[in-house]
Amino acid sequence: MNRFIQMAWRVAVMVLLVNGSLSLFAQVIRLPGGITIGDPRQNNRPAGPASRPERPDPDRVCPKTIEWVGILQKEYPSADLGHTMSNRVQQMAVPLFADAVFQKEFGVSYLKLSDAERRDFFRMHLIPCTNQRLYGPQMVVLQVFSPPFLPGNAGMGPLSPSQLIPTLSRLDAARATLQADEQSLAGTPPTADTYDRATTLSAKRKDDLALVWPSEKARFESVIKDAVARSASVAVEAKIQPLLNASPSPQAAKQLRDAPSTYSTLFAAMPSEQQTQLKAKLEDRHAAVLRQLLPPEQTKASSFPATQQGLTDGSGWFVNFQSVFLQPPAPPEAAAVANVYLARREAVLARMAPQLRQKIEASQDPSAVATMYDDLFTLPADRQTGTWKDLISLRTTRAKLLTERAEEARHAEEVREESAATARGDIVLSSLKVAGLQNADLFRGIYKGDAFSAGMSRSNVLFTKMFEEYLISFGQTCSSALPPNRVQMTYQYCTAHDHYTTYNGWYFSTTTECANWETRAYNPPAYADPRAYAAEEGAAKLAEISFAQDYMKQAFTNPLGIFSTLGSTVMSKATLDQDIPQLIEENGCNSKALARLQQNMTRLSLGQDLLHLPGYVPDRSHTTLASDLDVRSLVQDLISADAAGWMLNRYQGLNSASMVGDPDGEGRPRRIHADYSQQGFTKEGSVDITFNDGIPTCLY
């Protein structure tokens, strides 16, 4: 016989004792709270005709339910529960299901209800009230109270049985802990230990206080506040008096100065008059300690020699002196010692100024000059002196002059290299004419073989548009410079459109799609090197896929950013359309530099290492040798970052990852293949990561 049948018999006996009779024809027994169970005395009787479940009477059950829900509003009087996120309302409502409230209101324990009994309770007590306008805002709150009455593993949120039941157990334990603390504090005599325990107890019980009602938390904090107030005067004697009696030392001075902030809670618990008196005592003792410590410091302030090392040693002493003696409230005697030292220091710097100026004027290193003597003028007062201001002006002028000379020398060397290269028939960096072009850095970066610094990769839609525009412009302008096996360039043109009109509930919208594509040649005709043309078309397809993925990812994460991205892409393409014809015209159809630029664009489109100019030294700060690469960690990071924008699948973890092929000539990786698990349309996925100059540039 289970606990509910036992309870039913007790209720039946009580009814018999009170009323003097017991109906022998009852088919069910009604428990408190409106829960009904079969009468165990009817087990051996013939089954009667099936009866409809009783329809609950809102006027009978709703007042108690609304009274129960009303406890939540009383605990959170300032909360607008009707406009609070449902998950937050559920979190706030957890204590409603503890025995102290639920059993008190309905006569049964929520924790002891079966799944079927929870459903019956929901049908009897909540559903009838959700449609009653009479109950106003409580009706809105009841809308989020279905999870507690679903089966144990169903539902989500703080009130789902799988979360609510263990939380209620923690709530009971938290209440027991807080109650024990309250009783302990109330019965503890006022001591310094009582003060320490009371002031730290709220933080110690932070997790427990987060579970209970706000009224319980307020009561607990009131007990703490009372314990702090009762023990504050004793704590003052135990904590502050030793500071007042401590022997003079820098540490004692600091503790005396910081005592009001160190013991801010203690001071706040004291009467204001007592606070004022105690702070005055601390300040007087602090000043007395400093005066006792000052004579040795005054002697030391005048002991530093008038040398660069003396200035360095003196600045270290002054920083320590300042932290002890010059923090408010500082005695006038300490400020006088500081002023005398700073005046002496300024005089030493002024005497050293000619020597310092001479070294600045003799320096030939612009980067060294720009920071020269920062390590000598270290104190804020040093940088207010006329000596410092004069040196700053001098070194700025000197650094500018040396930089201009270095730039002139570099330019002269470039001219000499270009002349020598022209005589040999070679190319150098300056061989590519890009002066005045808006995208000069981009052209120069790819030309010299540094796609990373140019910000380009084969999956970059802007790069493929640049390459396409270059091939078209070169093919139309320089057909005589093309190889004999040149091919004609074409594009896809839409000759017919389909229009679809749909209604989304608010307005009609029309969608246009191409119904027929036609291959057309450019006018005037454009021809291209077949290898370059094939590479450009392959890279363009990859770039279109990459651009679409980035576009959709941004649509979900930053929709307004789409317009900025599209606008930036359109503007960049417009500048390229202006630059490329001028680039070809300036360099000429038979330019070796232009041929190298096309060769590197082709290699970048094919995922190959770019060709470098003689003397080019690539930036190694972003590259790692294949032998030193942690392949799994790199792949894991790259996939995880990319998966943040996936729409249909969820990344589950990496299965395998390995390098494909041999490293390049400098030992850097070329390609990595990886397999991973995902949740979505498919359970597995794979990725190929390509590298250019040792830099991962694209995920396929």
XYZ file of C-alpha atoms in Angstrom:
700
model
C 0.000 0.000 0.000
C 1.738 3.193 -1.156
C 1.965 6.466 0.721
C -0.951 8.038 -1.138
C -3.328 5.194 -0.198
C -2.173 5.444 3.407
C -2.884 9.149 3.320
C -6.314 8.456 1.796
C -7.247 6.092 4.601
C -6.205 8.649 7.204
C -8.380 11.260 5.517
C -11.303 8.840 5.329
C -11.046 7.978 9.022
C -10.885 11.661 9.921
C -14.043 12.295 7.877
C -15.769 9.409 9.658
C -14.815 10.737 13.072
C -15.928 14.258 12.238
C -19.157 13.522 10.350
C -20.093 10.262 12.046
C -20.529 8.443 8.745
C -18.580 7.396 5.673
C -20.066 6.932 2.222
C -19.683 3.326 1.141
C -20.579 4.191 -2.434
C -17.705 6.613 -3.173
C -15.651 5.607 -6.198
C -12.795 8.038 -5.471
C -11.207 9.752 -2.501
C -10.316 13.408 -2.825
C -7.013 14.455 -1.277
C -6.228 17.981 -0.152
C -5.328 20.242 -3.054
C -7.940 18.721 -5.394
C -5.989 15.533 -6.164
C -8.192 12.436 -6.556
C -7.290 8.728 -6.339
C -9.306 5.562 -6.612
C -10.949 4.252 -3.429
C -8.951 1.120 -2.471
C -12.133 -0.393 -0.984
C -13.596 -0.643 -4.479
C -10.848 -2.932 -5.823
C -13.028 -6.088 -5.645
C -16.219 -4.505 -6.885
C -17.433 -4.976 -10.450
C -16.361 -2.161 -12.724
C -19.079 0.349 -13.199
C -19.711 2.496 -16.263
C -16.836 4.842 -17.149
C -17.350 8.405 -15.968
C -15.958 11.629 -17.333
C -13.183 13.271 -15.317
C -14.483 15.988 -13.104
C -14.335 19.472 -14.645
C -12.677 21.788 -12.131
C -14.615 24.801 -10.884
C -12.435 27.959 -11.329
C -14.262 29.772 -8.535
C -13.324 26.956 -6.161
C -9.710 26.180 -7.110
C -8.366 29.463 -8.513
C -8.384 31.625 -5.388
C -5.972 29.242 -3.666
C -3.804 28.962 -6.778
C -3.710 32.739 -7.192
C -2.868 33.104 -3.511
C 0.012 30.674 -4.066
C 1.324 32.566 -7.119
C 0.803 35.860 -5.290
C 3.604 34.911 -2.897
C 5.997 35.426 -5.814
C 4.795 38.996 -6.373
C 5.047 39.725 -2.645
C 8.650 38.544 -2.640
C 9.462 40.629 -5.729
C 7.178 43.680 -5.338
C 9.110 45.850 -7.783
C 9.285 43.199 -10.550
C 6.907 43.400 -13.509
C 6.393 39.640 -13.770
C 4.130 39.982 -16.793
C 7.021 41.502 -18.771
C 9.895 39.437 -17.351
C 11.630 36.731 -19.382
C 9.994 33.359 -18.677
C 13.293 31.723 -17.742
C 13.874 34.448 -15.129
C 10.328 34.051 -13.740
C 10.906 30.314 -13.415
C 14.180 30.903 -11.556
C 12.444 33.295 -9.160
C 9.551 30.848 -8.589
C 11.582 27.806 -7.497
C 10.809 28.297 -3.753
C 7.070 28.117 -4.519
C 7.486 24.355 -4.927
C 9.250 23.750 -1.619
C 7.191 22.009 1.069
C 7.158 25.157 3.185
C 4.920 26.796 0.551
C 3.500 24.143 -1.786
C 2.502 21.649 0.905
C 1.246 24.408 3.154
C -1.032 25.713 0.385
C -2.204 22.452 -1.215
C -1.666 19.813 1.457
C 0.730 17.685 -0.597
C 4.474 17.709 -1.247
C 5.501 18.477 -4.820
C 8.515 16.189 -4.451
C 6.265 13.218 -3.611
C 3.907 13.595 -6.577
C 4.151 11.114 -9.451
C 4.108 12.213 -13.079
C 0.405 11.362 -13.364
C -0.440 13.254 -10.176
C 1.465 16.304 -11.399
C -0.544 16.276 -14.630
C -3.767 16.021 -12.640
C -2.705 18.911 -10.431
C -1.942 21.015 -13.514
C -5.359 20.184 -14.999
C -7.176 20.893 -11.744
C -5.371 23.982 -10.460
C -3.573 25.845 -13.233
C -5.399 25.334 -16.529
C -8.774 26.612 -15.209
C -7.110 29.824 -14.009
C -5.046 30.709 -17.094
C -8.186 31.742 -18.994
C -9.740 33.810 -16.211
C -9.327 37.534 -16.863
C -10.430 38.098 -13.298
C -6.964 37.272 -11.986
C -5.047 39.831 -14.032
C -1.225 39.629 -14.003
C -1.190 36.280 -12.162
C -2.769 34.737 -15.257
C 0.301 35.790 -17.296
C 2.658 34.268 -14.716
C 0.758 30.972 -14.780
C 1.554 30.653 -18.492
C 5.177 29.739 -17.662
C 4.256 27.209 -14.934
C 3.685 24.151 -17.135
C 7.241 22.643 -16.962
C 6.970 21.460 -13.313
C 3.992 19.290 -14.244
C 5.544 17.556 -17.261
C 7.232 14.130 -17.017
C 10.578 14.114 -15.223
C 12.786 14.261 -18.334
C 10.581 16.611 -20.353
C 10.656 20.357 -20.557
C 13.419 22.899 -20.182
C 14.286 25.651 -17.776
C 14.681 26.003 -13.990
C 11.173 24.632 -13.327
C 11.533 21.465 -15.407
C 11.425 18.476 -13.019
C 14.949 17.381 -14.002
C 16.275 20.733 -12.719
C 13.648 21.664 -10.117
C 13.856 18.520 -7.981
C 17.619 18.702 -7.288
C 17.327 22.481 -6.804
C 14.651 21.984 -4.140
C 16.990 19.609 -2.314
C 19.721 22.258 -2.406
C 17.178 24.850 -1.252
C 16.334 22.780 1.836
C 20.029 22.400 2.645
C 20.626 26.130 2.088
C 17.797 27.089 4.435
C 19.119 24.759 7.124
C 22.618 26.256 6.770
C 21.355 29.850 6.890
C 19.106 29.128 9.868
C 22.037 27.594 11.770
C 24.145 30.663 10.986
C 21.404 33.001 12.196
C 21.018 31.124 15.469
C 24.770 31.002 15.956
C 25.247 34.730 15.352
C 22.321 35.671 17.558
C 23.791 33.687 20.452
C 27.446 34.650 19.987
C 28.912 37.244 22.360
C 30.333 40.431 20.783
C 33.990 39.726 20.021
C 36.466 40.507 17.260
C 35.987 36.959 15.971
C 32.231 37.521 15.823
C 32.841 40.673 13.788
C 35.196 38.865 11.373
C 32.767 35.977 10.915
C 29.773 38.257 10.401
C 31.488 40.474 7.821
C 32.563 37.493 5.693
C 29.456 35.351 6.040
C 27.416 36.910 3.203
C 30.156 36.166 0.673
C 30.611 32.679 2.117
C 26.882 31.942 1.784
C 26.489 33.613 -1.616
C 25.274 30.433 -3.376
C 22.826 29.599 -0.571
C 21.400 33.134 -0.524
C 20.799 32.933 -4.287
C 18.339 30.051 -3.726
C 16.094 31.451 -0.997
C 13.371 34.089 -1.086
C 14.432 37.767 -0.986
C 12.719 38.058 2.407
C 14.874 35.235 3.756
C 17.996 36.871 2.363
C 17.000 40.201 3.918
C 16.432 38.532 7.295
C 19.827 36.815 7.112
C 21.577 40.077 6.231
C 19.734 41.839 9.062
C 21.102 39.276 11.532
C 24.597 39.878 10.135
C 24.179 43.645 10.370
C 23.084 43.327 13.988
C 26.073 41.089 14.824
C 28.444 43.545 13.162
C 26.954 46.484 15.060
C 27.121 44.620 18.405
C 30.754 43.596 17.940
C 32.112 46.721 16.198
C 33.374 48.476 19.311
C 35.130 45.325 20.509
C 36.668 44.823 17.065
C 37.960 48.379 17.111
C 39.828 47.664 20.291
C 41.240 44.423 18.881
C 42.198 45.686 15.397
C 42.855 49.424 15.573
C 44.525 49.746 18.952
C 47.541 47.584 17.961
C 48.103 49.954 15.021
C 48.111 52.953 17.334
C 50.655 51.226 19.599
C 52.946 49.884 16.837
C 56.603 50.938 16.684
C 57.479 53.530 14.009
C 58.194 51.942 10.605
C 57.189 52.517 6.960
C 54.825 49.539 7.214
C 53.197 50.940 10.369
C 52.752 54.339 8.670
C 51.061 52.708 5.692
C 48.731 50.651 7.912
C 47.748 53.746 9.908
C 47.022 55.695 6.720
C 45.022 52.865 5.101
C 43.106 51.804 8.238
C 39.819 53.638 7.329
C 39.678 51.903 3.926
C 41.023 48.557 5.190
C 38.341 48.448 7.889
C 35.657 50.375 6.017
C 32.902 47.981 7.132
C 34.003 48.352 10.734
C 34.019 52.144 10.505
C 30.577 52.135 8.853
C 29.160 50.149 11.802
C 30.367 52.744 14.319
C 28.491 55.910 15.357
C 29.611 58.934 13.335
C 31.071 60.733 16.370
C 33.148 57.687 17.266
C 34.284 57.407 13.624
C 35.516 61.003 13.646
C 37.403 60.582 16.884
C 39.066 57.356 15.746
C 40.132 58.830 12.384
C 41.646 61.816 14.185
C 43.657 59.463 16.407
C 44.909 57.529 13.364
C 45.926 60.729 11.549
C 47.779 62.083 14.600
C 49.642 58.830 15.125
C 50.403 58.597 11.386
C 51.952 62.097 11.397
C 53.943 61.312 14.550
C 55.357 58.119 13.018
C 56.396 59.963 9.843
C 58.172 62.676 11.823
C 60.139 60.025 13.680
C 61.101 58.333 10.406
C 61.947 61.541 8.533
C 65.502 62.502 9.743
C 67.285 59.484 8.148
C 65.396 60.091 4.893
C 66.397 63.762 4.909
C 70.041 62.745 5.200
C 69.699 60.223 2.384
C 68.052 62.773 0.070
C 71.260 64.846 0.022
C 73.612 61.875 -0.341
C 73.154 61.060 -4.055
C 76.112 62.178 -6.244
C 75.578 64.599 -9.140
C 76.015 61.866 -11.769
C 73.765 59.880 -14.076
C 73.942 56.918 -11.680
C 73.140 59.247 -8.784
C 70.032 60.449 -10.608
C 68.956 56.860 -11.261
C 69.467 55.817 -7.634
C 67.768 58.992 -6.414
C 64.661 58.385 -8.524
C 64.252 54.945 -6.939
C 64.577 56.436 -3.460
C 62.100 59.213 -4.260
C 59.414 56.790 -5.504
C 59.603 54.879 -2.189
C 59.711 58.123 -0.191
C 56.646 59.386 -2.018
C 54.644 56.204 -1.325
C 55.301 56.493 2.436
C 55.660 60.211 3.254
C 53.788 62.158 0.578
C 50.422 60.398 0.522
C 47.641 62.526 2.054
C 47.631 63.508 4.821
C 51.353 64.320 4.455
C 53.152 66.383 7.137
C 54.700 69.676 5.939
C 58.171 68.492 6.959
C 57.981 65.625 4.421
C 56.879 67.937 1.610
C 59.841 70.217 2.410
C 62.323 67.306 2.107
C 60.779 66.349 -1.266
C 60.976 69.916 -2.599
C 64.646 70.271 -1.601
C 65.523 66.976 -3.320
C 63.653 67.829 -6.550
C 65.302 71.272 -6.731
C 68.737 69.670 -6.302
C 67.876 67.082 -8.965
C 66.759 69.786 -11.430
C 70.063 71.599 -10.948
C 72.052 68.416 -11.644
C 70.078 67.800 -14.866
C 70.668 71.393 -15.986
C 74.450 71.008 -15.496
C 74.382 67.774 -17.515
C 72.349 69.303 -20.361
C 75.294 70.270 -22.658
C 76.683 66.718 -22.488
C 73.241 65.244 -23.191
C 72.715 67.580 -26.167
C 76.094 66.615 -27.585
C 75.219 62.899 -27.509
C 71.870 63.527 -29.219
C 73.511 65.558 -31.984
C 76.173 62.867 -32.491
C 73.712 59.960 -32.784
C 73.105 58.436 -36.213
C 70.237 56.090 -35.187
C 66.786 57.699 -35.644
C 64.981 55.083 -33.526
C 67.486 55.446 -30.658
C 67.311 59.237 -30.749
C 63.500 59.190 -30.504
C 63.637 57.700 -26.973
C 67.045 58.914 -25.791
C 67.203 59.761 -22.052
C 63.695 58.560 -21.245
C 65.377 56.379 -18.639
C 67.100 59.404 -17.052
C 64.121 61.770 -16.763
C 61.950 59.199 -14.987
C 60.098 61.301 -12.408
C 57.030 63.388 -13.389
C 58.816 66.452 -11.975
C 61.792 65.783 -14.299
C 59.538 66.191 -17.322
C 58.329 69.593 -16.186
C 61.827 71.079 -16.292
C 63.157 73.345 -19.016
C 66.053 70.929 -19.574
C 63.690 68.127 -20.558
C 61.617 70.344 -22.860
C 64.768 71.536 -24.678
C 66.028 67.957 -25.102
C 62.648 66.782 -26.396
C 62.682 69.474 -29.074
C 66.287 68.644 -30.029
C 65.848 64.894 -30.245
C 62.603 65.227 -32.238
C 64.357 67.414 -34.792
C 67.356 65.065 -34.906
C 65.196 61.950 -35.346
C 63.291 63.603 -38.210
C 66.530 64.604 -39.933
C 68.058 61.115 -39.608
C 64.836 59.505 -40.891
C 64.811 61.774 -43.941
C 68.459 60.965 -44.641
C 67.775 57.225 -44.341
C 64.834 57.528 -46.707
C 66.927 59.454 -49.210
C 69.654 56.808 -48.992
C 67.105 54.030 -49.452
C 65.598 55.759 -52.457
C 69.057 56.315 -53.963
C 69.844 52.621 -53.457
C 66.573 51.683 -55.165
C 67.477 53.899 -58.108
C 70.900 52.267 -58.366
C 69.362 48.789 -58.095
C 66.785 49.635 -60.728
C 69.438 50.955 -63.093
C 71.594 47.872 -62.586
C 68.573 45.566 -62.961
C 67.517 47.310 -66.137
C 71.010 46.860 -67.538
C 70.886 43.126 -66.699
C 67.289 42.722 -67.805
C 66.156 41.892 -64.230
C 63.333 43.330 -62.138
C 63.360 44.863 -58.632
C 60.686 46.259 -56.334
C 60.667 49.664 -57.984
C 60.339 48.111 -61.464
C 56.555 48.016 -61.018
C 55.192 51.531 -61.575
C 52.367 52.141 -59.092
C 52.815 55.824 -58.218
C 49.487 57.607 -57.737
C 47.384 54.425 -57.698
C 44.887 53.985 -54.881
C 45.764 50.295 -54.547
C 49.540 50.694 -54.858
C 50.296 48.667 -51.695
C 48.080 45.820 -52.892
C 49.782 45.601 -56.311
C 53.242 45.927 -54.787
C 52.558 43.231 -52.145
C 51.464 40.583 -54.665
C 54.209 41.605 -57.087
C 56.980 41.058 -54.524
C 55.387 37.771 -53.343
C 53.885 38.884 -50.013
C 50.167 38.148 -50.227
C 49.796 38.178 -46.438
C 50.846 41.806 -46.023
C 48.670 42.673 -49.025
C 45.687 41.160 -47.203
C 44.830 38.871 -50.127
C 44.059 35.148 -50.505
C 42.628 33.004 -53.291
C 39.232 32.905 -51.529
C 39.029 36.698 -51.296
C 36.323 37.899 -53.669
C 38.073 41.252 -54.081
C 41.259 39.507 -55.243
C 39.416 37.434 -57.853
C 37.641 40.558 -59.124
C 41.008 42.316 -59.354
C 42.509 39.386 -61.273
C 39.499 39.194 -63.607
C 39.577 42.932 -64.319
C 43.329 42.749 -64.935
C 42.967 39.881 -67.447
C 40.139 41.678 -69.267
C 41.962 45.011 -69.427
C 45.293 43.410 -70.433
C 43.577 41.183 -73.000
C 41.820 44.112 -74.638
C 44.864 46.425 -74.525
C 47.844 44.122 -75.013
C 46.649 41.286 -77.252
C 50.017 41.274 -79.074
C 51.818 40.409 -75.808
C 49.737 37.262 -75.230
C 51.017 33.725 -76.044
C 49.908 31.983 -79.278
C 47.623 29.595 -77.372
C 45.623 32.434 -75.891
C 41.907 31.847 -75.200
C 38.944 34.150 -75.513
C 37.365 35.332 -72.246
C 33.589 35.064 -71.822
C 30.941 35.819 -69.198
C 27.416 34.649 -68.349
C 24.531 36.898 -69.386
C 20.912 36.450 -68.321
C 18.517 36.570 -71.281
C 15.229 35.804 -69.484
C 13.835 36.282 -66.001
C 11.111 34.669 -63.883
C 9.178 36.754 -61.368
C 7.520 35.327 -58.234
C 5.103 37.252 -56.026
C 4.497 36.064 -52.448
C 2.498 37.357 -49.486
C 4.109 37.060 -46.068
C 1.136 38.202 -43.975
C 1.974 41.905 -44.070
C 2.755 42.783 -47.689
C 3.371 41.351 -51.157
C 6.988 40.935 -52.325
C 8.350 40.097 -55.766
C 11.404 37.894 -56.306
C 13.239 37.855 -59.638
C 15.334 34.877 -60.764
C 17.203 34.238 -63.984
C 15.453 31.676 -66.196
C 18.119 31.391 -68.902
C 21.865 32.094 -68.998
C 23.844 32.700 -72.165
C 27.635 32.663 -72.650
C 28.857 35.853 -74.337
C 32.225 37.265 -75.359
C 33.452 40.648 -74.153
C 33.131 43.622 -76.496
C 35.765 44.517 -77.537
C 37.065 40.936 -77.396
C 39.410 40.023 -74.533
C 41.955 37.192 -74.727
C 44.087 35.740 -71.937
C 46.849 33.303 -71.137
C 44.989 29.950 -70.744
C 46.717 29.016 -67.467
C 45.998 32.406 -65.905
C 42.386 32.383 -67.113
C 41.714 28.868 -65.756
C 43.294 29.788 -62.406
C 41.176 32.941 -62.139
C 37.926 31.096 -62.893
C 38.705 28.393 -60.310
C 39.542 30.926 -57.627
C 36.423 32.961 -58.475
C 34.155 29.982 -57.759
C 35.807 29.415 -54.380
C 35.621 33.127 -53.571
C 31.908 33.278 -54.397
C 31.225 30.377 -52.005
C 33.377 31.971 -49.297
C 31.707 35.358 -49.770
C 28.231 33.774 -49.543
C 29.183 31.937 -46.348
C 30.561 35.104 -44.768
C 27.485 37.029 -45.908
C 25.083 34.521 -44.337
C 27.186 34.296 -41.173
C 27.064 38.068 -40.807
C 23.337 38.058 -41.514
C 22.845 36.070 -38.322
C 25.474 37.754 -36.132
C 25.529 41.390 -37.326
C 22.786 42.092 -39.892
C 23.472 45.822 -40.093
C 27.131 45.077 -40.817
C 26.130 43.511 -44.147
C 25.549 46.926 -45.680
C 28.960 48.121 -44.506
C 30.631 44.993 -45.914
C 28.847 45.243 -49.253
C 29.544 48.946 -49.482
C 33.244 48.431 -48.727
C 33.498 45.680 -51.362
C 31.754 47.793 -54.010
C 33.952 50.813 -53.279
C 37.134 48.707 -53.367
C 36.160 47.188 -56.708
C 35.465 50.674 -58.078
C 38.990 51.843 -57.200
C 40.461 48.719 -58.811
C 38.486 49.372 -61.995
C 40.124 52.819 -62.100
C 43.629 51.662 -61.174
C 44.134 48.619 -63.405
C 43.979 50.324 -66.834
C 46.383 52.989 -65.533
C 48.661 50.263 -64.087
C 48.902 48.568 -67.502
C 49.417 51.863 -69.320
C 52.173 53.047 -66.943
C 54.133 49.781 -67.091
C 53.542 48.816 -70.748
C 52.348 45.577 -72.315
C 55.827 44.016 -72.447
C 56.837 44.957 -68.891
C 58.635 42.165 -67.034
C 57.316 43.585 -63.755
C 53.740 43.331 -65.035
C 54.417 39.759 -66.152
C 55.654 38.931 -62.627
C 52.502 40.468 -61.129
C 50.316 38.282 -63.400
C 52.433 35.220 -62.587
C 51.981 35.732 -58.831
C 48.234 36.338 -59.226
C 48.049 33.041 -61.116
C 50.039 31.192 -58.452
C 47.925 32.695 -55.659
C 44.748 31.572 -57.476
C 46.151 28.022 -57.712
C 47.167 27.945 -54.037
C 50.879 27.873 -54.860
C 53.728 29.749 -53.148
C 54.382 33.126 -54.689
C 57.637 34.063 -56.394
C 59.817 36.481 -54.423
C 62.018 39.259 -55.714
C 65.789 38.932 -55.195
C 66.725 39.983 -51.680
C 63.155 39.687 -50.382
C 62.999 38.501 -46.733
C 59.495 37.322 -45.739
C 58.017 38.246 -42.350
C 58.409 35.165 -40.130
C 56.450 36.546 -37.178
C 53.217 34.928 -38.407
C 54.629 31.639 -39.718
C 55.511 28.311 -38.138
C 57.637 25.509 -39.551
C 55.744 22.331 -40.366
C 57.966 20.406 -37.941
C 56.963 22.722 -35.061
C 53.255 22.988 -35.881
C 50.636 21.631 -33.446
C 48.311 20.478 -36.205
C 45.360 19.400 -34.023
C 45.310 22.589 -31.945
C 45.506 24.789 -35.042
C 42.708 22.927 -36.830
C 40.566 22.860 -33.687
C 40.878 26.637 -33.279
C 40.181 27.380 -36.955
C 37.117 25.115 -37.171
C 35.732 26.349 -33.836
C 36.049 29.959 -34.969
C 34.399 29.220 -38.314
C 31.664 27.066 -36.726
C 30.432 30.035 -34.695
C 28.630 31.198 -37.823
C 27.245 27.860 -39.040
C 23.490 27.970 -39.519
C 22.410 24.339 -39.918
C 25.131 22.259 -38.252
C 26.812 22.302 -34.845
C 30.485 21.430 -34.497
C 31.001 18.476 -32.101
C 34.748 17.875 -32.155
C 37.819 16.968 -34.190
C 38.324 13.353 -35.293
C 41.609 13.514 -37.177
C 43.991 16.067 -38.703
C 47.208 15.661 -40.686
C 49.439 17.546 -43.105
C 49.146 16.661 -46.788
C 52.244 16.572 -48.993
C 55.748 17.769 -48.231
C 56.532 21.168 -46.678
C 57.591 23.954 -49.007
C 61.228 24.790 -49.688
C 61.490 26.716 -46.404
C 59.953 23.972 -44.263
C 56.482 25.513 -43.974
C 53.201 23.562 -44.331
C 51.278 23.590 -47.619
C 47.952 21.895 -46.796
C 46.158 20.181 -43.878
C 43.212 17.785 -44.165
C 40.919 17.160 -41.164
C 37.744 15.193 -40.385
C 35.323 16.234 -37.642
C 31.950 15.341 -36.105
C 28.924 17.601 -36.283
C 25.259 17.632 -35.377
C 22.896 18.534 -38.181
C 22.038 17.200 -41.637
C 25.131 15.006 -41.539
C 27.134 13.583 -38.658
C 30.577 14.084 -40.208
C 32.395 16.807 -42.090
C 35.850 17.472 -43.496
C 37.998 20.495 -44.215
C 41.127 21.315 -46.214
C 43.247 24.219 -44.963
C 45.684 25.767 -47.431
C 48.748 27.846 -46.633
C 50.548 30.613 -48.493
C 54.063 31.412 -47.251
C 53.288 29.385 -44.137
C 50.109 31.367 -43.371
C 46.707 29.586 -43.283
C 44.710 31.459 -45.907
C 41.592 29.416 -46.650
C 39.312 26.676 -45.296
C 37.486 24.486 -47.850
